[in-house]
Short mmCIF file of C-alpha atoms in Angstrom, two decimals:
data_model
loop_
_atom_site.label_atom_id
_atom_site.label_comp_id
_atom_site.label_asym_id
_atom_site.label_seq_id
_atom_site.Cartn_x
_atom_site.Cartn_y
_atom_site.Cartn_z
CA UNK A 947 114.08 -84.62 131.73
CA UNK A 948 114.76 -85.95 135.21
CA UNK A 949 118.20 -85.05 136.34
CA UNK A 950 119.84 -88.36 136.54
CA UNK A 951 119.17 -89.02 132.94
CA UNK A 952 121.64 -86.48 132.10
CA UNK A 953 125.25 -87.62 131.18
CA UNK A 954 127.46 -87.09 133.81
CA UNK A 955 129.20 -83.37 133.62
CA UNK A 956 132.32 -84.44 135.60
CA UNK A 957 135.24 -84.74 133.80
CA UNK A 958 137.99 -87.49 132.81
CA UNK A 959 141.06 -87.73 135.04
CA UNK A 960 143.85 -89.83 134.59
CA UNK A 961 143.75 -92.45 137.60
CA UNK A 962 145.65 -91.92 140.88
CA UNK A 963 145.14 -87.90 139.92
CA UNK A 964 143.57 -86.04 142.77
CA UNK A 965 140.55 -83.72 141.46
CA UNK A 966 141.47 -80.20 142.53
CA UNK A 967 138.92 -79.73 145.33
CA UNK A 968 140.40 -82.78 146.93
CA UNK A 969 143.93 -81.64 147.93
CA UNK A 970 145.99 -78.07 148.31
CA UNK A 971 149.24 -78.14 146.29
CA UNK A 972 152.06 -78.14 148.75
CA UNK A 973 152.86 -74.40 149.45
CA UNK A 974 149.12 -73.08 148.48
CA UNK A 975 147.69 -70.27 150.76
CA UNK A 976 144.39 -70.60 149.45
CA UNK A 977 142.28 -70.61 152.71
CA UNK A 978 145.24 -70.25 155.15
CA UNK A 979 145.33 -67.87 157.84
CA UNK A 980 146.63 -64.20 157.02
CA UNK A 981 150.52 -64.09 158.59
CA UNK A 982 150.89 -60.64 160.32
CA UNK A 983 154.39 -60.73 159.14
CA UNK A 984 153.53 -60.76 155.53
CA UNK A 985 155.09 -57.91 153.43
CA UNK A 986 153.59 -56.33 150.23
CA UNK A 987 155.99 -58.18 148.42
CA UNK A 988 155.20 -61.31 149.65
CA UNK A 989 151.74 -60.82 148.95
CA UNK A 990 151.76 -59.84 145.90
CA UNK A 991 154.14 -62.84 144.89
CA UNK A 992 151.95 -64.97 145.79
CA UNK A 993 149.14 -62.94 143.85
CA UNK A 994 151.65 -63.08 140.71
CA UNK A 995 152.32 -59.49 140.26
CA UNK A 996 155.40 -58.52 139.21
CA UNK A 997 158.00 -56.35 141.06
CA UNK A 998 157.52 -54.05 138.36
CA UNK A 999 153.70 -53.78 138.39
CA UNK A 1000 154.38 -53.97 142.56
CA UNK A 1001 156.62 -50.82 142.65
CA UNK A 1002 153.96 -48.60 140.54
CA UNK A 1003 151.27 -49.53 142.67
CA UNK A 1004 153.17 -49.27 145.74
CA UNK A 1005 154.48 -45.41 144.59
CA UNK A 1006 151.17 -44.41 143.63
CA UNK A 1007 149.86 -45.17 146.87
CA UNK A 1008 152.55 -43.56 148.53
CA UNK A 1009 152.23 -40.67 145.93
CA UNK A 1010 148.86 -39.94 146.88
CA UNK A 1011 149.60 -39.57 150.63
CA UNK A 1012 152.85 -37.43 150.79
CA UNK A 1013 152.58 -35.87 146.83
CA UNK A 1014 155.41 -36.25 143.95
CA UNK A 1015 157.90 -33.38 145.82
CA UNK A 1016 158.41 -35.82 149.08
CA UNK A 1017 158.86 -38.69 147.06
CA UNK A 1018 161.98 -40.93 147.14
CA UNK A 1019 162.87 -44.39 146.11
CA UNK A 1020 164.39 -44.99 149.93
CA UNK A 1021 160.57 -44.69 151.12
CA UNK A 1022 159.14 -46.78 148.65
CA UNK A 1023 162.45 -49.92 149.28
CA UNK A 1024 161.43 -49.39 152.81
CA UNK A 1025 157.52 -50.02 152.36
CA UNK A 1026 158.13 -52.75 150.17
CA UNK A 1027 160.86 -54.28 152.33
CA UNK A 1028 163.69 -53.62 149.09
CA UNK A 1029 166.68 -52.65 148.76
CA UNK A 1030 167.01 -48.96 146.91
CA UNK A 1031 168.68 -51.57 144.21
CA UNK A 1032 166.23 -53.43 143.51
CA UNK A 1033 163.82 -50.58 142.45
CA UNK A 1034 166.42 -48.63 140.30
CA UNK A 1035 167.22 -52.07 138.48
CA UNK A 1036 163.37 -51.11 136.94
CA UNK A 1037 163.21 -47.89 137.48
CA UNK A 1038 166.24 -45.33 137.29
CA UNK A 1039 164.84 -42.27 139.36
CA UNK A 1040 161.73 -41.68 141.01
CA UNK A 1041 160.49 -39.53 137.71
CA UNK A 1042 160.70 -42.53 135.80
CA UNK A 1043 158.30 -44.01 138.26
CA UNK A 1044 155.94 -40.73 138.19
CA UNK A 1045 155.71 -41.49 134.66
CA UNK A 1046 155.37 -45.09 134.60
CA UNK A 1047 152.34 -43.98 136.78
CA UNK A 1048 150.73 -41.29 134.49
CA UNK A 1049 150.73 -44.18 131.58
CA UNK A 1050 148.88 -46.39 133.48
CA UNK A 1051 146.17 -43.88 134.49
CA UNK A 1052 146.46 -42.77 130.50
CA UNK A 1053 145.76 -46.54 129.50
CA UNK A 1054 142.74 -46.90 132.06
CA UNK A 1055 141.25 -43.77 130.60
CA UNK A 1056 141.72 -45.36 127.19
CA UNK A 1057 139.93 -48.43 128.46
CA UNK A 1058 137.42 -46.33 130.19
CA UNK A 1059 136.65 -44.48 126.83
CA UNK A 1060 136.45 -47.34 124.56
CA UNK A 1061 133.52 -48.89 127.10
CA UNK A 1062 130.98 -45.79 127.75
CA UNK A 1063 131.51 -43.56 124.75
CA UNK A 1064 129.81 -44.76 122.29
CA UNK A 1065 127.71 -44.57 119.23
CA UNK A 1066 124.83 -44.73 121.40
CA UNK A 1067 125.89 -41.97 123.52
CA UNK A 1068 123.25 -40.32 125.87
CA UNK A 1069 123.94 -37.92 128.80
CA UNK A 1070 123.60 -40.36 131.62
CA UNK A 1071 126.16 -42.06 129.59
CA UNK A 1072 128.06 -38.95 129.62
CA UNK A 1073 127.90 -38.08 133.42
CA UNK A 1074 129.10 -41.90 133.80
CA UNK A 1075 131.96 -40.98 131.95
CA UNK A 1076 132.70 -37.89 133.88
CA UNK A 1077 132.16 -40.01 136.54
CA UNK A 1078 134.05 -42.51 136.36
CA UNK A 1079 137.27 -40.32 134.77
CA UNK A 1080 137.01 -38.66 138.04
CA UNK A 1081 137.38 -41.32 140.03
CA UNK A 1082 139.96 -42.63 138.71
CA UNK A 1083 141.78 -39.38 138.83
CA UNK A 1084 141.04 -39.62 142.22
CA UNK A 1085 142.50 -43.11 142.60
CA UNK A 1086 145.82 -42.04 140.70
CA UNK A 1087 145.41 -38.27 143.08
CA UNK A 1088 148.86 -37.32 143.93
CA UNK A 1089 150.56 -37.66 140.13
CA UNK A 1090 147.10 -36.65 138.28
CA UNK A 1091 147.62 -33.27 140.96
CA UNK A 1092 151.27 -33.23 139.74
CA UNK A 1093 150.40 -33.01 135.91
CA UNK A 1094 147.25 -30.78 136.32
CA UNK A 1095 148.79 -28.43 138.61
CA UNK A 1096 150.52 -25.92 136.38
CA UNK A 1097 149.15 -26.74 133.19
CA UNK A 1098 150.25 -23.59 130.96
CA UNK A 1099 153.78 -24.94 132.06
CA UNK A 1100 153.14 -28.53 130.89
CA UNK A 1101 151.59 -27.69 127.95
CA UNK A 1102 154.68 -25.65 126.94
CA UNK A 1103 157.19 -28.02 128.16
CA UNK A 1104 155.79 -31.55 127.58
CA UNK A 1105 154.37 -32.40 123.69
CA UNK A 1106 152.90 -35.89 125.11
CA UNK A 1107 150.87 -33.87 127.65
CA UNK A 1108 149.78 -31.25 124.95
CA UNK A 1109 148.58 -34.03 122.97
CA UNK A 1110 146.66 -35.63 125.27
CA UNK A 1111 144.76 -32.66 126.18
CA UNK A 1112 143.90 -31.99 122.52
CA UNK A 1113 142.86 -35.76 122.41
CA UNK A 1114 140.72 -35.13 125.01
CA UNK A 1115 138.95 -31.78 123.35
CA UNK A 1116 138.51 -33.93 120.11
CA UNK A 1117 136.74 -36.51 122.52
CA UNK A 1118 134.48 -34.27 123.70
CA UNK A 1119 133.32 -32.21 120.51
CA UNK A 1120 132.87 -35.49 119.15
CA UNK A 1121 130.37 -36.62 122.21
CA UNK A 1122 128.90 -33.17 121.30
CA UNK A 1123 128.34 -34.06 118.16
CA UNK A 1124 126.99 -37.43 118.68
CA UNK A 1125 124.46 -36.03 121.52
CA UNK A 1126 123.05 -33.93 118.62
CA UNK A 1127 123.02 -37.13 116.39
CA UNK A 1128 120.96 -38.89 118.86
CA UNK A 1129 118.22 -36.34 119.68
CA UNK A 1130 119.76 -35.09 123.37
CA UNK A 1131 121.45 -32.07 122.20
CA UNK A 1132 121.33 -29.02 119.33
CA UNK A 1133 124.88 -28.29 117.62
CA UNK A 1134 126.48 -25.48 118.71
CA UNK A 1135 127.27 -23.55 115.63
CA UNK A 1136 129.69 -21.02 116.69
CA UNK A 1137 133.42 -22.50 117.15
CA UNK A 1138 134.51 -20.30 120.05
CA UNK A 1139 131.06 -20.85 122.29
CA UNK A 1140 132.28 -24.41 121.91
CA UNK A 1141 135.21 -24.44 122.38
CA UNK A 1142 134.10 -22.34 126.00
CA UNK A 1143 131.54 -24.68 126.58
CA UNK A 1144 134.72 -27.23 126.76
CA UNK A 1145 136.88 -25.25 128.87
CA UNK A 1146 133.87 -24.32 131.35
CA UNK A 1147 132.44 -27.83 131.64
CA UNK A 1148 135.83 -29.55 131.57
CA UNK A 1149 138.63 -27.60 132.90
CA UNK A 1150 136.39 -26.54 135.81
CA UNK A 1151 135.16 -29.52 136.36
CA UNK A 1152 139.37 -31.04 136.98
CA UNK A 1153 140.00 -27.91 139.79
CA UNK A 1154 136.41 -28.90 141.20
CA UNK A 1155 137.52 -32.68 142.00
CA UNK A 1156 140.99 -30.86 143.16
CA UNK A 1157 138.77 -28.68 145.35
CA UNK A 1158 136.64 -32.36 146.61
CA UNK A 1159 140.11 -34.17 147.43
CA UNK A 1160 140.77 -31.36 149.85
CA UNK A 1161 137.70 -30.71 151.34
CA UNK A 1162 135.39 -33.97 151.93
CA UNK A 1163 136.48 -37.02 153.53
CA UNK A 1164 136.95 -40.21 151.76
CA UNK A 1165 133.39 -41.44 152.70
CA UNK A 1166 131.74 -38.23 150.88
CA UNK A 1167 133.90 -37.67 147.98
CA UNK A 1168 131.78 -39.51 145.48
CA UNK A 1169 128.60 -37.69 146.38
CA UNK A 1170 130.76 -34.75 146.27
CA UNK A 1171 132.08 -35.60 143.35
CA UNK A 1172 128.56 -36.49 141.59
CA UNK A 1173 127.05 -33.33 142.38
CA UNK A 1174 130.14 -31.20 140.82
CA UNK A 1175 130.03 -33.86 137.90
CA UNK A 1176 126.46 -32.79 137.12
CA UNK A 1177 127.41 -29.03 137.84
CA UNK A 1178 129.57 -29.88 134.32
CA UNK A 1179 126.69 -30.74 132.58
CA UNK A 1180 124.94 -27.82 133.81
CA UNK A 1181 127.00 -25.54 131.04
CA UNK A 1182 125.43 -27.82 127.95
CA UNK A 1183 121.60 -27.13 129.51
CA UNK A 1184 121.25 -23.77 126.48
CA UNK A 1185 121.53 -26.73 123.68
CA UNK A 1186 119.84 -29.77 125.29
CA UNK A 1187 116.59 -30.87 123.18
CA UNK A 1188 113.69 -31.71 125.53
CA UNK A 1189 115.08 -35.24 125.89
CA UNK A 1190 118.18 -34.01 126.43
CA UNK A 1191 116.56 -31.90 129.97
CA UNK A 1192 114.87 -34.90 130.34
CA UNK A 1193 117.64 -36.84 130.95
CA UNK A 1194 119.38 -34.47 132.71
CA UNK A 1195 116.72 -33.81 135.41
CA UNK A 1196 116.80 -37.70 136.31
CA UNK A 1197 120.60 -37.16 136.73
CA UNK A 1198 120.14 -33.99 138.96
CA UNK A 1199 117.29 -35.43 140.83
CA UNK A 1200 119.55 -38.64 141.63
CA UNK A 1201 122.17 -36.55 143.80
CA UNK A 1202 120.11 -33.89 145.25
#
């Protein structure tokens, strides 16, 4: 059907209202000019984030460039052009901060979980995961490095911690399990070899990306990181099924 024959998509507007592509409400950036003298809080006003969600991203940033010991709330007021006042009015101290922090990277891992592991689990899916956990760990560096760093301590101390860690084991049994559901993987019938097929591919895997953040610059970290990524997946080779190898020699062959 020729084009003009179609009803017109534009819609109604009362008369006298200008359509939005035909004036700038009075105070709108959109389009203008960067101003040199623009402070993170006046960007992110005009973005709509909240001081709140401001101050965590702010920290974290910070966080990841001096580490949680050389924090302080004075460093943060300053980058943010605040007063010290203004950030205890949301947060307290600084460790309420660090934790407000750690949720957030807990909720994105949530998020991150829900979307890849699924039902339909394979291992690229898995070294996505692992992939993608690992940057993000990266991206939240200096308090992910805080909670990881002495982690009989924080398992003794800290219940929430424990619990997520045990989450975390469940997690990956289950993608164990439901690798051997979909033809990549055998089960691995004794408890202990899996439970040390956890630890080895896991744990190891969280001092490796450590190990990455120290060693390459920014601009080789994620090839870094792949290769260490499918080093994890290495330690599940004795119970992949031939589609299983399959899949992880297109994975191996990727990053070499």
């Amino acid at each position: 059907m020729p084009s003009q024959d179609l009803p017109s998509s534009q819609p109604k507007r009362r008369p006298g209202r200008p359509r939005k592509n035909e004036t700038q409400p009075q105070g709108s950036h959109v389009g203008a000019p960067i101003d040199p003298t623009d402070t993170p809080r006046t960007v992110a006003k005009r973005a709509g984030t909240s001081t709140r969600e401001l101050i965590i991203t702010s920290a974290n940033e910070i966080i990841n460039r001096t580490g949680v010991v050389d924090f302080r709330i004075e460093m943060l007021a300053n980058a943010l052009s605040l007063s010290p006042g203004n950030i205890t009015y949301h947060f307290s101290r600084k460790e309420e901060i660090i934790s407000a922090i750690w949720d957030e990277y807990l909720a994105v891992l949530k998020d991150t979980t829900t979307e890849i592991i699924t039902p339909l689990l394979d291992l690229k899916q898995l070294f996505l995961f692992f992939r993608t956990v690992a940057l993000k760990a990266v991206h939240y560096a200096g308090v992910t490095s805080y909670y990881f760093g002495d982690m009989g301590s924080l398992l003794r101390e800290n219940e929430t911690f424990r619990r997520q860690i045990e989450r975390g084991r469940e997690l990956i049994f289950a993608s164990y399990d439901t690798l051997n559901q979909n033809g990549y993987m055998n089960p691995i019938p004794d408890p202990k070899i899996k439970q040390l097929t956890f630890e080895s591919q896991v744990l190891t895997l969280r001092w490796w990306i450590n190990h990455a953040q120290t060693r390459y610059p920014d601009c080789e970290l994620s090839v870094a990181t792949d290769r260490y990524i499918a080093l994890s997946l290495l330690q599940l080779l004795p119970y992949l099924t031939e589609a299983g190898k399959e899949q992880f020699d297109s994975i191996a062959n990727l990053i070499k």
